[in-house]
GROMACS .gro file of C-alpha atoms in nm:
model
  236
    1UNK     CA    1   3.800   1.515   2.386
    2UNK     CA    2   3.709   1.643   2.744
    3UNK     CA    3   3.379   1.723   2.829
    4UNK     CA    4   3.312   1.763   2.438
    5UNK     CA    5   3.311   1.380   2.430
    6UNK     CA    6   2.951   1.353   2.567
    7UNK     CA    7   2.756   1.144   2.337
    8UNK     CA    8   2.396   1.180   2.511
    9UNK     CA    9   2.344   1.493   2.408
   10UNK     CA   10   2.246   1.555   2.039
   11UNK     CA   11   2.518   1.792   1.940
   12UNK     CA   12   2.814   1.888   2.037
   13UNK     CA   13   2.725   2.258   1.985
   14UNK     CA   14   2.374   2.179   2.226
   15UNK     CA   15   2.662   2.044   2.476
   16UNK     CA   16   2.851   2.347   2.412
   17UNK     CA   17   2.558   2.551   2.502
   18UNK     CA   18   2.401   2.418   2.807
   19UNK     CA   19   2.764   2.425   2.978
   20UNK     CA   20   2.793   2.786   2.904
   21UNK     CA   21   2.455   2.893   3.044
   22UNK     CA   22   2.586   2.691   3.365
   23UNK     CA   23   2.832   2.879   3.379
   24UNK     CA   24   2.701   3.217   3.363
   25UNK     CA   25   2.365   3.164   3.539
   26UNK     CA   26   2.573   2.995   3.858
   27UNK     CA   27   2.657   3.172   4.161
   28UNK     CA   28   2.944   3.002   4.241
   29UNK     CA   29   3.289   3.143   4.188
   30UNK     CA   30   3.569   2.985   4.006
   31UNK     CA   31   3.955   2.939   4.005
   32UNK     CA   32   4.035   3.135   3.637
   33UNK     CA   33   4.262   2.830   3.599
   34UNK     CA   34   3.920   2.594   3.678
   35UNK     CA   35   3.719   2.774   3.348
   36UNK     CA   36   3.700   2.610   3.012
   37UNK     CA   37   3.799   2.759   2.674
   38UNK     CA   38   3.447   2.791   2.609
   39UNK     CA   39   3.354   2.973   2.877
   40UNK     CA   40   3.692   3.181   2.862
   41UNK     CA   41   3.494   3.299   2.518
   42UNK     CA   42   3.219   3.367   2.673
   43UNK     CA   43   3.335   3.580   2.980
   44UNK     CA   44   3.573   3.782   2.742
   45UNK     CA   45   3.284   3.862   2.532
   46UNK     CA   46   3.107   3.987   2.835
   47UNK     CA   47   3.377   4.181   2.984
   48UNK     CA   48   3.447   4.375   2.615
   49UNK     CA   49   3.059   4.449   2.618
   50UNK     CA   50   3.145   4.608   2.986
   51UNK     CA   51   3.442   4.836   2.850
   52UNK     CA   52   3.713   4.572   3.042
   53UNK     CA   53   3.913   4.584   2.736
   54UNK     CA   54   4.249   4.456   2.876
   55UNK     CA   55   4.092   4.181   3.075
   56UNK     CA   56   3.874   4.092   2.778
   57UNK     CA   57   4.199   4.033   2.539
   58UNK     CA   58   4.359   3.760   2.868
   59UNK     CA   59   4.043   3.556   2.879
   60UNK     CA   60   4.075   3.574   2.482
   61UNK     CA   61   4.421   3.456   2.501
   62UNK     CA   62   4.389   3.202   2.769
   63UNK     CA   63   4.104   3.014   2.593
   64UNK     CA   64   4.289   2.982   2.275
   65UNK     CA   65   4.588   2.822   2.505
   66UNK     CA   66   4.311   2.577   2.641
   67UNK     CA   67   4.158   2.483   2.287
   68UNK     CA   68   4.356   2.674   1.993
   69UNK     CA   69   4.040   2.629   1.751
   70UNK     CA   70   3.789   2.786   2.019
   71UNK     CA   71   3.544   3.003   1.765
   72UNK     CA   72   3.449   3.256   1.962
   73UNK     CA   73   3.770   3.337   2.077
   74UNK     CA   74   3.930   3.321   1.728
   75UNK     CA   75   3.704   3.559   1.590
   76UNK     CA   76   3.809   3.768   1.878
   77UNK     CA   77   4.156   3.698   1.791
   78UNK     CA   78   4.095   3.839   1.442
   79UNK     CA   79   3.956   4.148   1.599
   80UNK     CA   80   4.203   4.256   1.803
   81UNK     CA   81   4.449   4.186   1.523
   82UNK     CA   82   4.230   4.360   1.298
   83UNK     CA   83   4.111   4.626   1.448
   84UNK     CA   84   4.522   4.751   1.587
   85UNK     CA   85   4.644   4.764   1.205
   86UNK     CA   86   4.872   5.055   1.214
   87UNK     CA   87   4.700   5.198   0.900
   88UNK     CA   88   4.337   5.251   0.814
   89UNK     CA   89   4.418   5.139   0.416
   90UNK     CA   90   4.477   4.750   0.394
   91UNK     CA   91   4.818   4.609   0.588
   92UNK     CA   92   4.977   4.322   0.664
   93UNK     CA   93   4.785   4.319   0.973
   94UNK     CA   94   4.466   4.252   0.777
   95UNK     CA   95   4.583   4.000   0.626
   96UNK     CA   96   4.688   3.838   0.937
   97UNK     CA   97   4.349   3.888   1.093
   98UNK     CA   98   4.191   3.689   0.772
   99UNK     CA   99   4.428   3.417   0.806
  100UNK     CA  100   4.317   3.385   1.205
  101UNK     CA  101   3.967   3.324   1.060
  102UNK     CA  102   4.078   3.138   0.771
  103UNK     CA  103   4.288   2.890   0.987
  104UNK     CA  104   3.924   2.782   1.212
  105UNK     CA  105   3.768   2.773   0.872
  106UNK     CA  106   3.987   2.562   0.698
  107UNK     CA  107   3.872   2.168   0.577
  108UNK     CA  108   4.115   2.043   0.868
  109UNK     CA  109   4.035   2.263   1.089
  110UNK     CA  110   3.924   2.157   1.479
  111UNK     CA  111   3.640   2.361   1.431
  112UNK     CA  112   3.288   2.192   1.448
  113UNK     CA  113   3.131   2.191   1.133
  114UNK     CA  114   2.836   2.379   1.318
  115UNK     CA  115   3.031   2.616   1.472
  116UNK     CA  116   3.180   2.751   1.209
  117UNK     CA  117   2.941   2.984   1.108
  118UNK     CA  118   3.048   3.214   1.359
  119UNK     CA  119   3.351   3.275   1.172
  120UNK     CA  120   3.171   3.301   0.856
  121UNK     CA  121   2.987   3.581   0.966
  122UNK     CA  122   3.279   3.747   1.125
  123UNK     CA  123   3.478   3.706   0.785
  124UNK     CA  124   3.184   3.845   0.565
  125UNK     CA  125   3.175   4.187   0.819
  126UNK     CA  126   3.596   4.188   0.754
  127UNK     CA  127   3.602   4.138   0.398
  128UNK     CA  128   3.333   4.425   0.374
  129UNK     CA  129   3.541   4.664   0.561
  130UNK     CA  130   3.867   4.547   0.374
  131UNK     CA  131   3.676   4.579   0.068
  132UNK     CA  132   3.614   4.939   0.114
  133UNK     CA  133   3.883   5.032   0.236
  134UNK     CA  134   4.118   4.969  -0.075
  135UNK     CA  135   4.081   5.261  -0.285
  136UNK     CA  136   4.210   5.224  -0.633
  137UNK     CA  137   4.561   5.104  -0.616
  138UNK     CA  138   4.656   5.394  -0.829
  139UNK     CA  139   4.524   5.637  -0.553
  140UNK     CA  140   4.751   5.461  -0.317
  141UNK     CA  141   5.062   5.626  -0.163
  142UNK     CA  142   5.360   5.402  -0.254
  143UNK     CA  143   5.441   5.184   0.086
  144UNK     CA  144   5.723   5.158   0.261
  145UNK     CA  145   5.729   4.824   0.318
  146UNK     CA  146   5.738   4.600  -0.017
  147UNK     CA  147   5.576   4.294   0.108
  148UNK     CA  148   5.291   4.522   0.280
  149UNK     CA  149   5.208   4.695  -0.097
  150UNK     CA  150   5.257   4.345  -0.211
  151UNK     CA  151   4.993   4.209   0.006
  152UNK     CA  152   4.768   4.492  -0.081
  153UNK     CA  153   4.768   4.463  -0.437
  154UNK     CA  154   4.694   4.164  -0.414
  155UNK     CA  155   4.343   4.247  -0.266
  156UNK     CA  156   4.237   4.457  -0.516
  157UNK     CA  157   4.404   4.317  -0.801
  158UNK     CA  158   4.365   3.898  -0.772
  159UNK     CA  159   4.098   3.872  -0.467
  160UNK     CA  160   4.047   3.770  -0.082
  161UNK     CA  161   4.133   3.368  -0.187
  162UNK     CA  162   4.447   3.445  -0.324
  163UNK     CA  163   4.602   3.692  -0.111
  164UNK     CA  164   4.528   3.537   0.150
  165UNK     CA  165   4.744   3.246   0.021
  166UNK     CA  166   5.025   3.423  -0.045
  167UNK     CA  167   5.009   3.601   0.276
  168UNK     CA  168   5.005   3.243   0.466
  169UNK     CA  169   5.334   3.115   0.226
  170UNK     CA  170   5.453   3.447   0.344
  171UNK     CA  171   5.384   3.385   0.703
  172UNK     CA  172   5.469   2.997   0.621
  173UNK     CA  173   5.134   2.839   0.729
  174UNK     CA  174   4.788   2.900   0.822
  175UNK     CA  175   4.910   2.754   1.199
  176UNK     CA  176   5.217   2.949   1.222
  177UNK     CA  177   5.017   3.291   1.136
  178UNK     CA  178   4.745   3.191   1.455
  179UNK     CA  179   5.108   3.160   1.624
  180UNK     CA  180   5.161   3.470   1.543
  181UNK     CA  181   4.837   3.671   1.626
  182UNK     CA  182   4.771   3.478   1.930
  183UNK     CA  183   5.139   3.582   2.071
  184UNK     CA  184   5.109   3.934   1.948
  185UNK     CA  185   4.766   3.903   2.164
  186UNK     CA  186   4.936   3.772   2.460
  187UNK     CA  187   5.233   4.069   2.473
  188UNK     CA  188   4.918   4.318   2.462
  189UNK     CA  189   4.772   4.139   2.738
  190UNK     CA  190   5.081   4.159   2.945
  191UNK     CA  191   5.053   3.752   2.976
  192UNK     CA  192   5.383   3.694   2.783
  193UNK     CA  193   5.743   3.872   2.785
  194UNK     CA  194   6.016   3.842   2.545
  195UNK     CA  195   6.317   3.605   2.672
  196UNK     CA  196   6.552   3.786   2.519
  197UNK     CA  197   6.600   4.175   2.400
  198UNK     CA  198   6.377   4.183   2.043
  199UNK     CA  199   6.289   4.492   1.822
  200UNK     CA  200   5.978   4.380   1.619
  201UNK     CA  201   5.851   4.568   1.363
  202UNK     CA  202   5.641   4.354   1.188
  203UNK     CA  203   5.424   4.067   1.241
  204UNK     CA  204   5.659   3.857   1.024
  205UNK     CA  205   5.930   3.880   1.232
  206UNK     CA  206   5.772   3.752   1.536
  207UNK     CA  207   5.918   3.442   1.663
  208UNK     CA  208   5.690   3.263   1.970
  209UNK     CA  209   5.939   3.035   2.088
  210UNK     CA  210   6.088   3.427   2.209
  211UNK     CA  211   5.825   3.459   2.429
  212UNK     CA  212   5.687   3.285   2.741
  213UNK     CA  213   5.460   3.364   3.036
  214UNK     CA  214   5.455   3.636   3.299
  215UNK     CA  215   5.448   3.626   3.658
  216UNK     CA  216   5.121   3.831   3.575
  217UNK     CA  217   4.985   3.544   3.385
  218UNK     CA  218   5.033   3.290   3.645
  219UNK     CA  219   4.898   3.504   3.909
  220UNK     CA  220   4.626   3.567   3.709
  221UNK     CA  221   4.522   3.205   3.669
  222UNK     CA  222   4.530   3.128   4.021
  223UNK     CA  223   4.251   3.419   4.102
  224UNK     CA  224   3.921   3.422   4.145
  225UNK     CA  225   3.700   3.467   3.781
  226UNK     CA  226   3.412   3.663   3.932
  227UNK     CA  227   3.069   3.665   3.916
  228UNK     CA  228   2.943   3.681   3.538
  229UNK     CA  229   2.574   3.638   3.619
  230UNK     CA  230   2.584   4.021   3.789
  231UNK     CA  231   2.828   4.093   3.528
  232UNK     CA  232   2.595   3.990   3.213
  233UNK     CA  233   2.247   4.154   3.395
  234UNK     CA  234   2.382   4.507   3.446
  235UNK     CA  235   2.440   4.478   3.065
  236UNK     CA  236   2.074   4.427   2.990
   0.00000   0.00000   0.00000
């Protein structure tokens, strides 16, 4: 697959690696369009460390077009999905932000074997904030929303594994929910608009085949990506 299909090198993570050090010890400048999904990862890591929040969530997006089970991007993914739940108490966006990391850990997932403990860790520091933030459900204010309260009993009441099956039934698969997040990333990075007039008020009812890409986004592509090896020494 790619460049991932080199066979000297011992492991495909070692590949993985060495490429991204190229690319953020080199002076030379690239094309955005030129970068890899890997080091799309990489550069939006760097620019959220530098406060570039918006930019941060395109490079996010854009690697995820390039290679959909990229794990540094997912857990990004699940992040921004995350950490934009309308409510500090568990919601439906929660749950979406699991199934983002569940969907790269997942038997048939893309993921390398080797790379997935990435996501592991970024699942353990989720399910210990989602773990204390679900006070007993009978201290709960009644939601709103059935299927949110739903979803949230289901946390406290039956555990991470199972709600997190029900919320991907709910969402219809563990594909369709990264669908989901990774549009919902690409309206807040103004990289995709709605074809037609929508009113969405939850995550379920997004639909991705509404969307498609800016004039921003293909702009954006055709610019320079800037120099990350100033960038990533004025954060040490």
């Amino acid at each position: 697959m790619g460049p991932f299909g080199l066979y000297l090198l011992p492991s495909r993570r070692l590949y993985n690696e060495v490429h991204r050090m190229h690319f953020f010890w080199s002076n030379n400048r690239h094309r955005i369009r030129e970068l890899s999904a890997a080091d799309m990862a990489g550069a939006a890591t760097l620019l959220s460390k530098s406060g570039r929040r918006s930019m941060a969530l395109r490079f996010t997006y854009h690697a995820l077009v390039l290679n959909p089970y990229e794990p540094t991007a997912l857990c990004r993914l699940a992040a921004f999905i995350d950490d934009n739940a309308h409510t500090q108490s568990l919601s439906v966006e929660h749950l979406l932000a699991a199934l983002v990391l569940e969907y790269g850990l997942r038997s048939d997932s893309l993921v390398p074997f080797e790379q997935k403990r990435e996501l592991e860790r970024s699942k353990a520091h989720r399910l210990e904030k989602w773990t204390k933030a679900a006070p007993p459900l009978s201290a709960r204010p009644i939601a709103s929303d059935a299927i949110e309260e739903s979803l949230s009993r289901q946390i406290s009441e039956m555990g991470y594994t199972l709600a997190v099956n029900q919320a991907a039934n709910k969402f219809g698969s563990y594909q369709k929910a990264f669908r989901i997040a990774h549009t919902l990333l690409g309206l807040n990075a103004g990289l995709l608009r709605s074809k037609i007039v929508v009113s969405v008020v939850s995550p379920f009812e997004v639909q991705p085949s509404d969307y498609r890409p800016t004039t921003v986004y293909q702009e954006w592509l055709q610019s320079e990506s800037g120099n990350f090896k100033q960038l990533e020494r004025s954060l040490h």
